[in-house]
XYZ file of C-alpha atoms in Angstrom:
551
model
C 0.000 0.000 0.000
C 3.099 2.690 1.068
C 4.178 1.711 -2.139
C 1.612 2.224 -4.044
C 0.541 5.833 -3.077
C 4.578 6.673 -2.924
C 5.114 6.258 -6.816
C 2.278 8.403 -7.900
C 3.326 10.956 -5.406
C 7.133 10.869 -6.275
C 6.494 11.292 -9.729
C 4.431 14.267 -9.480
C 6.991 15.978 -7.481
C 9.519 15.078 -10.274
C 6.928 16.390 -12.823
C 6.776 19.590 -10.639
C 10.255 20.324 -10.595
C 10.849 19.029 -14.052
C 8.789 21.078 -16.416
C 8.401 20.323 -19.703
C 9.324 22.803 -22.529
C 6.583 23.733 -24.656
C 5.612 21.003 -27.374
C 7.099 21.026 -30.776
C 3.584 21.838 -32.248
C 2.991 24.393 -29.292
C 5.921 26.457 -30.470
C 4.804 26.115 -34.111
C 1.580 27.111 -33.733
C 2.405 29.871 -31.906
C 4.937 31.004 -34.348
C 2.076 30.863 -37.144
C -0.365 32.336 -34.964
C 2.070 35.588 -34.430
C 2.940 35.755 -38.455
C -0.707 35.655 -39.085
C -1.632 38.619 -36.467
C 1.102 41.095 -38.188
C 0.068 40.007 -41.870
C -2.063 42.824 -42.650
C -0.202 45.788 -41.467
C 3.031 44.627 -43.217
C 1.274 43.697 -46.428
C -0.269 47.415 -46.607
C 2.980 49.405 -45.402
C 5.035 47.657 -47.977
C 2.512 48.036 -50.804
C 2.678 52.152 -50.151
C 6.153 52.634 -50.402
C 6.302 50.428 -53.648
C 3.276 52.364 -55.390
C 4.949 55.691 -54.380
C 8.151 54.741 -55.972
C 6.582 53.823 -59.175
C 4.172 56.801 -59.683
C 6.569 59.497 -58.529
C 9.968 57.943 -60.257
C 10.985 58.508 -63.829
C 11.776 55.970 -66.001
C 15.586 56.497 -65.292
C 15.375 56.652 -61.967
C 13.250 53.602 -61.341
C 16.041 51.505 -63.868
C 18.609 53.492 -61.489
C 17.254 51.828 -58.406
C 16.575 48.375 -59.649
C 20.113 48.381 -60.859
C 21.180 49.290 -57.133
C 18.908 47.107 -55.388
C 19.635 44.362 -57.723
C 23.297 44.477 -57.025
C 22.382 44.840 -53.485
C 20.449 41.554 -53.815
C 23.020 39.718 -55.722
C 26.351 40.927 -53.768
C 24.333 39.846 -50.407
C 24.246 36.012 -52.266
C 27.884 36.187 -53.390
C 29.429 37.397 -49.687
C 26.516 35.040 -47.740
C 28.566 31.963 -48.290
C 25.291 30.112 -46.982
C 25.711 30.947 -43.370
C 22.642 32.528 -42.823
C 20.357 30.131 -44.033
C 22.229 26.940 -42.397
C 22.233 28.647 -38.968
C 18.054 27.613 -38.303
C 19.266 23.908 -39.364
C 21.870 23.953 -36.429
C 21.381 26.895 -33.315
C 18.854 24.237 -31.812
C 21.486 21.358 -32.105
C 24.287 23.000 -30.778
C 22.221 24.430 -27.784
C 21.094 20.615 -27.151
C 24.462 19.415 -27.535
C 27.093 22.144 -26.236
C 25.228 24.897 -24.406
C 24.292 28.562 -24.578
C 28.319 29.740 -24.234
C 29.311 27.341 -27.103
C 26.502 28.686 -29.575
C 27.606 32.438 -28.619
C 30.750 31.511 -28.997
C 30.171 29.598 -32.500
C 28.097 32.789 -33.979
C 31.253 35.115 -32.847
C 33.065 33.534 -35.145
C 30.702 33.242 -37.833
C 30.366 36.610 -37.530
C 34.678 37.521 -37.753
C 34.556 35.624 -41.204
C 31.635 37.749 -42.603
C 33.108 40.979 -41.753
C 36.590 39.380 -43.355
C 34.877 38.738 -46.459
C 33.113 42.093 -46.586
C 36.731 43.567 -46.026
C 37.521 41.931 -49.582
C 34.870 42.806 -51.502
C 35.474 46.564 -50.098
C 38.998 46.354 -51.152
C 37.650 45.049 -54.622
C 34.762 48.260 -55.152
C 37.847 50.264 -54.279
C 39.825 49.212 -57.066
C 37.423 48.007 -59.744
C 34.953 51.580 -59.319
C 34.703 52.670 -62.641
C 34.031 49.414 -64.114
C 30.972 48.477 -61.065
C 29.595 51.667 -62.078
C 29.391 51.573 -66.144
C 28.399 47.865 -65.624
C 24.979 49.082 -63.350
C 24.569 52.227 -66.362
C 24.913 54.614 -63.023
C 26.120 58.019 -63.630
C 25.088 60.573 -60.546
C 26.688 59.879 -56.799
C 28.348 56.414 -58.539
C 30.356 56.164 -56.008
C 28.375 57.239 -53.329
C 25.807 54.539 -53.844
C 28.459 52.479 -54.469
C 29.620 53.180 -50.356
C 26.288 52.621 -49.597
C 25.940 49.587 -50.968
C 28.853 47.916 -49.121
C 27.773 49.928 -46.074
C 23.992 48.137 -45.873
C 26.021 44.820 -46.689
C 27.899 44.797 -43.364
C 24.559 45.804 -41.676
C 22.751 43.471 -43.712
C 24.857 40.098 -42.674
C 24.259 41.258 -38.608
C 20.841 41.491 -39.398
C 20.467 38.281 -41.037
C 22.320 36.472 -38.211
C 20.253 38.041 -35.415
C 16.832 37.291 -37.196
C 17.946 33.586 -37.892
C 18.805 33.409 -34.431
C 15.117 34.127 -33.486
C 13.586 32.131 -36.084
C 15.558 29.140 -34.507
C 13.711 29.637 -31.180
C 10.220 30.330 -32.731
C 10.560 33.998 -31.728
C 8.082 34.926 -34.226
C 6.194 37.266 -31.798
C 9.630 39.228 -31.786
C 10.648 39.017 -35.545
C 7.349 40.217 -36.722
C 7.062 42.830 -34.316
C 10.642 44.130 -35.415
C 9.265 44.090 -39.285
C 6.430 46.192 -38.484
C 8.991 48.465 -36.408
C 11.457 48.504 -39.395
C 8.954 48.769 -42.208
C 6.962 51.631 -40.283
C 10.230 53.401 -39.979
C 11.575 52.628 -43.550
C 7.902 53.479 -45.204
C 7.806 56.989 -43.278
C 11.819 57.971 -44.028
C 11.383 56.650 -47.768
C 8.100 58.996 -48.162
C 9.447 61.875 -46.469
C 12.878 61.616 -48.851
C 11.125 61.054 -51.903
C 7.809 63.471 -51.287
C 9.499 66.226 -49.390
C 12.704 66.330 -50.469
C 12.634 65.118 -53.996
C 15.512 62.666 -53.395
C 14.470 59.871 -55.511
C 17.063 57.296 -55.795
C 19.126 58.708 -52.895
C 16.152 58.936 -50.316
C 15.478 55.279 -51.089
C 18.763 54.214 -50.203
C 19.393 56.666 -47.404
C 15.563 55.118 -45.831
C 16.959 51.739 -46.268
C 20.337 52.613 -44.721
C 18.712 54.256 -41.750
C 16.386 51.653 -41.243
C 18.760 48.646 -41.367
C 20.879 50.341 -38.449
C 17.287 50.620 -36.330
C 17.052 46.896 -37.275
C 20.129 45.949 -36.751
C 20.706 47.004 -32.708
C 16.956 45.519 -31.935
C 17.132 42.359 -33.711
C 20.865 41.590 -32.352
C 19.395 42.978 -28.693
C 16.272 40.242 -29.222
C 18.557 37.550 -30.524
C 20.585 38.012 -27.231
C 17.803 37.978 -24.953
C 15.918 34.870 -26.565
C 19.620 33.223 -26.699
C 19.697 33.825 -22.683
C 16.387 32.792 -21.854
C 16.473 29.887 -23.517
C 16.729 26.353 -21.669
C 20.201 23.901 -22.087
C 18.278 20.620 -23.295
C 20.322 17.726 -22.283
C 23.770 19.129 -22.537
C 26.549 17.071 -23.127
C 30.102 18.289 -22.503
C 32.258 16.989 -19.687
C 31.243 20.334 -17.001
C 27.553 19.341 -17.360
C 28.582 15.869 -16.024
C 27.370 14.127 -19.145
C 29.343 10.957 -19.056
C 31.217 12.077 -22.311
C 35.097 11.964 -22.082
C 36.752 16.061 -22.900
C 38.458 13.900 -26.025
C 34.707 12.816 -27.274
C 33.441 16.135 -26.522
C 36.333 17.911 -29.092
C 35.621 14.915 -31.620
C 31.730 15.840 -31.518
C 32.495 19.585 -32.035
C 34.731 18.642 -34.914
C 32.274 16.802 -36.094
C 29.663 19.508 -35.967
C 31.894 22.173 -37.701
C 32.224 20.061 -40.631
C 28.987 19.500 -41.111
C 28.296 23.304 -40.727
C 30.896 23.610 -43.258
C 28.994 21.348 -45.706
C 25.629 22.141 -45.132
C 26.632 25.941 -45.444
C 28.503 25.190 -48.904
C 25.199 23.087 -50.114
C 22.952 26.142 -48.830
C 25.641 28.764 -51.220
C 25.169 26.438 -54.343
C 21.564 26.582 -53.466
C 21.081 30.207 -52.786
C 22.803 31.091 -56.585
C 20.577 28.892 -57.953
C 17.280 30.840 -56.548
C 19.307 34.112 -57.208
C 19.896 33.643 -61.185
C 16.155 33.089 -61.198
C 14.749 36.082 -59.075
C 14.947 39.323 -60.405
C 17.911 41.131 -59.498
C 19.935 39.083 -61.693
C 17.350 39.194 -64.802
C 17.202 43.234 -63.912
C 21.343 43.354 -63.974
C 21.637 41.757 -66.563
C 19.018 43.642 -69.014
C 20.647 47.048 -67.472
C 23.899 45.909 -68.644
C 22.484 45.047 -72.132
C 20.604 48.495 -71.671
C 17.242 46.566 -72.129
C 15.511 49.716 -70.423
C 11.717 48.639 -70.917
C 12.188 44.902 -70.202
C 14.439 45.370 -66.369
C 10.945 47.824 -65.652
C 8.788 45.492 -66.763
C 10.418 42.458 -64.548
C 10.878 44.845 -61.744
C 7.345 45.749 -61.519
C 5.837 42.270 -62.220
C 8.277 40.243 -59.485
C 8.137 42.744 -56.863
C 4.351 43.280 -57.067
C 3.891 39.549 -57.243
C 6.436 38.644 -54.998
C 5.465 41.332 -52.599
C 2.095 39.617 -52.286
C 3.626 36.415 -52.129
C 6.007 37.179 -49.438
C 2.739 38.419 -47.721
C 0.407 34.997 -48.372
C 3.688 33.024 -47.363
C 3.835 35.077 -44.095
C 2.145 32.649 -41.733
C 4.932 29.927 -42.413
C 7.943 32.684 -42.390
C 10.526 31.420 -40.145
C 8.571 28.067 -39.608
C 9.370 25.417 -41.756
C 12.854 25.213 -41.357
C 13.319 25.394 -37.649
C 10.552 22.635 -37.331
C 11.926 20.212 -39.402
C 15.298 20.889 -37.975
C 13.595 20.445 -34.423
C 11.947 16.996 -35.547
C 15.540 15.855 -37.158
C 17.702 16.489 -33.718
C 14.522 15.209 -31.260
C 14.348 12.159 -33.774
C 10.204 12.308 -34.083
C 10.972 11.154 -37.553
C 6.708 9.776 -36.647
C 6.044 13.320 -36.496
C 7.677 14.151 -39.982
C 4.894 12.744 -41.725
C 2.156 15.102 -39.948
C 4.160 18.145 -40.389
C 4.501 17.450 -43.965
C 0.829 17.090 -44.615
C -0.322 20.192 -41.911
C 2.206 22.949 -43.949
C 1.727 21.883 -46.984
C -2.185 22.183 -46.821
C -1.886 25.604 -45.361
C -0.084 26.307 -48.364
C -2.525 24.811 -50.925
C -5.460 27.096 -49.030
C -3.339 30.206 -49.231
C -1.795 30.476 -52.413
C -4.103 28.505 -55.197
C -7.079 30.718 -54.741
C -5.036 33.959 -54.190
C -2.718 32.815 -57.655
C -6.066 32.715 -59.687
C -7.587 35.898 -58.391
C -4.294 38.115 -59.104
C -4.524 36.295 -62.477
C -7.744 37.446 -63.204
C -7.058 41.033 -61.520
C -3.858 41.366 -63.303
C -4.504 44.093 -65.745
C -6.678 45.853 -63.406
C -4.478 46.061 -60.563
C -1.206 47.251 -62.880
C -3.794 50.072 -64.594
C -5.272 51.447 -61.225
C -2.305 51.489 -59.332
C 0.635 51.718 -61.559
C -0.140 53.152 -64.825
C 0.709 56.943 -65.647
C -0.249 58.829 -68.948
C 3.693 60.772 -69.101
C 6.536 59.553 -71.597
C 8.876 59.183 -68.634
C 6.818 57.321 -66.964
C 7.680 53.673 -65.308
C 4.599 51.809 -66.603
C 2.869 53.707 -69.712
C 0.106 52.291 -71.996
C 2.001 50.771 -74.448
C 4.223 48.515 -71.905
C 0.152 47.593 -70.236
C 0.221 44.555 -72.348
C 3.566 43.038 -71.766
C 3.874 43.918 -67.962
C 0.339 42.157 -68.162
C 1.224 38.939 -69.392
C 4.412 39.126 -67.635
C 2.415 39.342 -63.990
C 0.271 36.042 -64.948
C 3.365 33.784 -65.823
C 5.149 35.518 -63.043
C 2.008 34.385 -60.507
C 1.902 31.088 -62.423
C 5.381 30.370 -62.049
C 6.356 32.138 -58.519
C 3.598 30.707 -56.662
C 3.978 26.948 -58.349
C 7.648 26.920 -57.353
C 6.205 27.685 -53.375
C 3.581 24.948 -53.460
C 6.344 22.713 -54.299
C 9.301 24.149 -51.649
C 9.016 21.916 -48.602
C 10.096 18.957 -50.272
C 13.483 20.479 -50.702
C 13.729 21.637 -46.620
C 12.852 18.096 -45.740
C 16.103 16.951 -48.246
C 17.997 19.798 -46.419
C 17.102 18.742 -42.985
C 17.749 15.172 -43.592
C 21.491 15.945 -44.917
C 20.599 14.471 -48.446
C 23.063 17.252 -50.154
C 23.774 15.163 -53.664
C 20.038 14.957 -54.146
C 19.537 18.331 -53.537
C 22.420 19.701 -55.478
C 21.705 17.311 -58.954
C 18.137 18.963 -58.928
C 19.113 22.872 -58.056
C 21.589 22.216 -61.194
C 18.812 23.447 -63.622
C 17.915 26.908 -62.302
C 21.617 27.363 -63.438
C 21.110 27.291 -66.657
C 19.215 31.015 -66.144
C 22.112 33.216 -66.112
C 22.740 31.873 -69.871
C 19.571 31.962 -70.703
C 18.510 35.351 -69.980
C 21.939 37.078 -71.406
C 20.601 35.351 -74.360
C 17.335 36.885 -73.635
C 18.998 40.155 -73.532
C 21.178 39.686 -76.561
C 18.434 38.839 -78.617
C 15.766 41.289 -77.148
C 13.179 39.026 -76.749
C 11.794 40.785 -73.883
C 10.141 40.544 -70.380
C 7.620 38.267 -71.412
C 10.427 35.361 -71.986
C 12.937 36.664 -69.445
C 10.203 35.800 -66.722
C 8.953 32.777 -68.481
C 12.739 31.309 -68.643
C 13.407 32.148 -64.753
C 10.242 30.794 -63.524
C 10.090 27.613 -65.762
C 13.085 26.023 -64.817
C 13.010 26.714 -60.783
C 9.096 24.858 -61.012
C 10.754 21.806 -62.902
C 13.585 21.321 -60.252
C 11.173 21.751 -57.521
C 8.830 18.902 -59.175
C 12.043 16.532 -59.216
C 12.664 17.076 -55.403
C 9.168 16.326 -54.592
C 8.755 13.320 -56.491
C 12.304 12.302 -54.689
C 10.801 12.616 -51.223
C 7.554 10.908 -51.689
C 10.413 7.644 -52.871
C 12.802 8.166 -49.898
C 10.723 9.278 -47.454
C 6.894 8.041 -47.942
C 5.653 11.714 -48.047
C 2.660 11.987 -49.752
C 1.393 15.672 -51.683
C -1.974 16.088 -50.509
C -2.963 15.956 -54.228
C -6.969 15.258 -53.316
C -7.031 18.218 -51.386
C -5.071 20.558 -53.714
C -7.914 19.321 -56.639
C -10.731 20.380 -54.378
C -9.140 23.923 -53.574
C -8.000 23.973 -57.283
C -12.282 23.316 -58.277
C -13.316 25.819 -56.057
C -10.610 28.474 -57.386
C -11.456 27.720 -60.869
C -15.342 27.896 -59.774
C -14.892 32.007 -59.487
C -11.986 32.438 -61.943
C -13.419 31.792 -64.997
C -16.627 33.269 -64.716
C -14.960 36.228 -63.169
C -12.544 36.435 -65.884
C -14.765 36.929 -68.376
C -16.837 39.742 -66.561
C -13.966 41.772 -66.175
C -12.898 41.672 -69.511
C -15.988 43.117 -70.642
C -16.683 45.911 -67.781
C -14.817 49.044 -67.427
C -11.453 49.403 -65.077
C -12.548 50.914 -61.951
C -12.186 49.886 -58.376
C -15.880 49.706 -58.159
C -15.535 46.583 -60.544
C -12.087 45.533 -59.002
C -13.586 45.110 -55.365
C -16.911 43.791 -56.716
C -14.629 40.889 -57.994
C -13.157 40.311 -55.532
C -15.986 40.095 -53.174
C -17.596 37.845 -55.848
C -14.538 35.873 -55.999
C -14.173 35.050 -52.293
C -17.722 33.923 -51.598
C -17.561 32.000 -54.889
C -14.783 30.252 -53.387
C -15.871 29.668 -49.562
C -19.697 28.275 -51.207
C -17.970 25.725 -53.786
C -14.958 24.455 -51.653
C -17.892 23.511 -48.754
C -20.007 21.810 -51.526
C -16.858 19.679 -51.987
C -16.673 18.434 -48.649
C -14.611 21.584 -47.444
C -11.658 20.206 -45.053
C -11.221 16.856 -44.001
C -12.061 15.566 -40.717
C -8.448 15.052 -40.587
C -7.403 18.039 -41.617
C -9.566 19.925 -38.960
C -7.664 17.655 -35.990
C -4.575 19.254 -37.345
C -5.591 22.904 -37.688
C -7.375 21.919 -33.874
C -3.233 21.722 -32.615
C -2.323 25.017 -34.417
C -3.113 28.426 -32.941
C -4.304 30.462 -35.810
C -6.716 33.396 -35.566
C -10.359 32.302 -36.430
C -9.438 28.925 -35.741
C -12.487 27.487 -34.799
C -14.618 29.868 -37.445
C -12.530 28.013 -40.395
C -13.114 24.960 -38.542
C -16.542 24.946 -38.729
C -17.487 26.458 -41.708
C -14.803 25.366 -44.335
């Protein structure tokens, strides 16, 4: 009898002074949940500042700033190495194996060789000026922007560290309150510079320049705190009293580094893949081929599309990465399957409907809130056409290659680097590609159709490798019943706006049309899946329990 009621009571003191950290799918969902919350107010401050820039810029200047920003873009690839994106793959790890002091320790140094290779590329700028500067067709403050430029670099690679840092602990409370910080602060400088002071180009970059030093002292201030608070899981080095010999504990670090090493490497090769098919490389190259017409018209289709994107794609920023990562080190491989299914459903709701309706809202959208009557203008009437075709395959394209990313995390995650690098070999052929492009002046219509086309094709290949290696199924009866009820409003709709006038009367009265279209037909279908509402049940999501029960 002592017995008995002595267990019970001896393991709820253990329980008491043991608590549990907060469940894999806890943190998750909470991470979603704060992405979600922000969405709106980061999706509208964003939108202003790029409207502004293209009704108030010329022609020149707008070509002026892609050319910066592109090189911006591309020069933040070249000095990354892949350090950035391969810390959420291993800050967990280390803090399970090693400790807090060994992770600070391990980002101090990560840090030394950034600022080493920045050092280089300075000393390269220095000497090679002239050439940078005829190459980007830049004439005023060359080397000014030039300075800038390596200036938002440095500031750009702390940045990247610190937010990685808190993505890797699920701080997504913190990183999205930090973008809505930054962003307010950028949107107000950038309007002030280019509205009030007429700077253009130079109040852009200025904003940006400001902004990023904000950014920079909160997010590394955040990444320290969530670094301190966080709890050493089952550390193993020889002062925790682990068991493991000080020679073991060396060999495991050794061990680590290398594969830091490698996985960084395999996230470089991977990272100039995406770059020579986004649009700072296609709007380089056409600026050094002086393809004027066809950098705007990529510029405006990619960052419209891809600002919206980046919006939809919100509620799984920062998420996807660390939680595979977390299920790879805990070894839930059972839970791998779950996860799988639960994001890429999320994504299927998100992005098929919203792809269709900015298809059939394409032209609208770019002639209510882009198009100007002037010859100087960025988009006039005769590029409507073009840029309008050019925003469809760009949606087509953009938002098939993101219904088809998770497959290559999971490959990532799971250290399967030969299958990963054979299938990111295509999106290489690009560069090529579009100097041909270029050369040939085929025009924005084929440069976005050649760096969409072959990222969508690798991204196929990886999927159809992880449903062999790994069992995981695409939810392909679910994506057909969101893909019924999308096409349910898009056609119809489609056709309507063709005929009717461009107003936002119309525009709204679409989309109004378009959403209630959708929401009717996808519950006819059977809307979720008994299933699927047990998994959105474990996710904290606003209006859980109103999707729940009526979708």
């Amino acid at each position: 009898m002592q017995t008995d009621l002595k267990e019970p009571f001896e393991q709820k003191t253990a329980s008491s002074k043991t608590q549990k950290p907060p469940s894999l799918q806890k943190r998750a969902g909470w991470a979603l949940f704060w992405n979600i919350i922000f969405l709106p107010a980061k999706a509208l401050l964003g939108l202003v500042v790029s409207l502004v820039i293209i009704k108030d810029f010329s022609r020149g200047a707008y070509i002026n700033l892609a050319a910066i920003s592109g090189s911006l873009a591309l020069l933040g690839v070249l000095t990354d190495l892949g350090i950035e994106r391969a810390l959420p793959r291993f800050v967990s790890e280390i803090e399970v194996k090693f400790g807090r002091t060994y992770l600070r320790r391990f980002i101090f140094n990560i840090i030394i060789i950034k600022l080493a290779i920045l050092a280089v590329l300075s000393l390269f700028f220095g000497i090679f000026a002239d050439t940078v500067t005829h190459w980007l067709d830049l004439t005023q403050y060359a080397r000014v922007y030039l300075s800038l430029i390596l200036l938002l670099l440095v500031l750009g690679a702390f940045y990247d560290i610190a937010t990685q840092i808190l993505y890797s602990f699920f701080k997504q409370k913190v990183t999205n309150i930090l973008d809505i910080t930054v962003t307010i602060v950028n949107t107000s400088l950038t309007l002030i510079f280019i509205l009030v002071f007429k700077w253009e180009v130079f109040g852009v970059i200025v904003a940006l320049l400001l902004t990023t030093i904000v950014s920079v002292v909160i997010a590394t201030w955040q990444a320290w705190t969530a670094s301190q608070e966080a709890r050493e899981i089952g550390k193993k080095s020889v002062v925790s009293g682990g068991g493991i010999s000080e020679e073991q504990n060396l060999a495991e670090k050794v061990k680590l580094r290398w594969r830091f090493i490698k996985y960084s490497t395999l996230m470089y090769f991977l990272n100039v893949s995406y770059s020579l098919s986004d649009y700072s490389f296609a709007v380089v190259v056409l600026v050094y081929f002086r393809e004027a017409v066809a950098a705007t018209i990529v510029r405006i289709a990619y960052t419209f599309i891809r600002t919206l994107l980046k919006n939809l794609m919100t509620p799984l920023n920062g998420v996807q990465m660390p939680l595979f990562s977390s299920i790879y080190a805990e070894e839930r491989h059972k839970d791998l399957q779950v996860a799988y299914a639960t994001l890429t459903r999320i994504q299927i709701f998100l992005l098929v409907p919203s792809a269709l309706g900015f298809i059939v809202l394409a032209r609208n959208l770019l002639q209510l809130l882009m198009l100007r009557q002037s010859g100087e203008a960025v988009l006039t009437p005769d590029m409507l056409t073009p840029a309008t075709w050019s925003v469809i395959i760009t949606v087509i394209m953009t938002f098939g290659e993101s219904l088809l990313a998770i497959p290559s995390i999971v490959l990532m995650v799971y250290e399967k680097y030969r299958i990963v690098i054979f299938t990111q070999l295509l999106p290489y052929f690009t560069g090529p590609l579009l100097v041909l492009v270029a050369l040939f002046k085929l025009g924005a219509i084929v440069a976005v159709l050649v760096m969409g086309g072959l990222a969508v094709i690798s991204r196929a290949i990886q999927m159809y490798i992880v449903k062999r290696q790994f069992g995981l199924r695409y939810p392909a009866g679910f994506f057909m019943k969101v893909l019924k009820a999308s096409l349910a409003f898009a056609f119809p709709l489609q056709i309507i706006v063709l005929l009717l006038p461009v107003n936002w009367f119309v525009t709204f009265g679409v989309v109004a049309a378009g959403m209630i279209t959708f929401v009717a037909v996808f519950k006819m279908l059977g809307g979720f899946d008994p299933e699927d509402k047990k998994r959105l049940q474990t996710i904290k999501l606003p209006f859980r329990n109103l999707v729940i029960k009526y979708l």
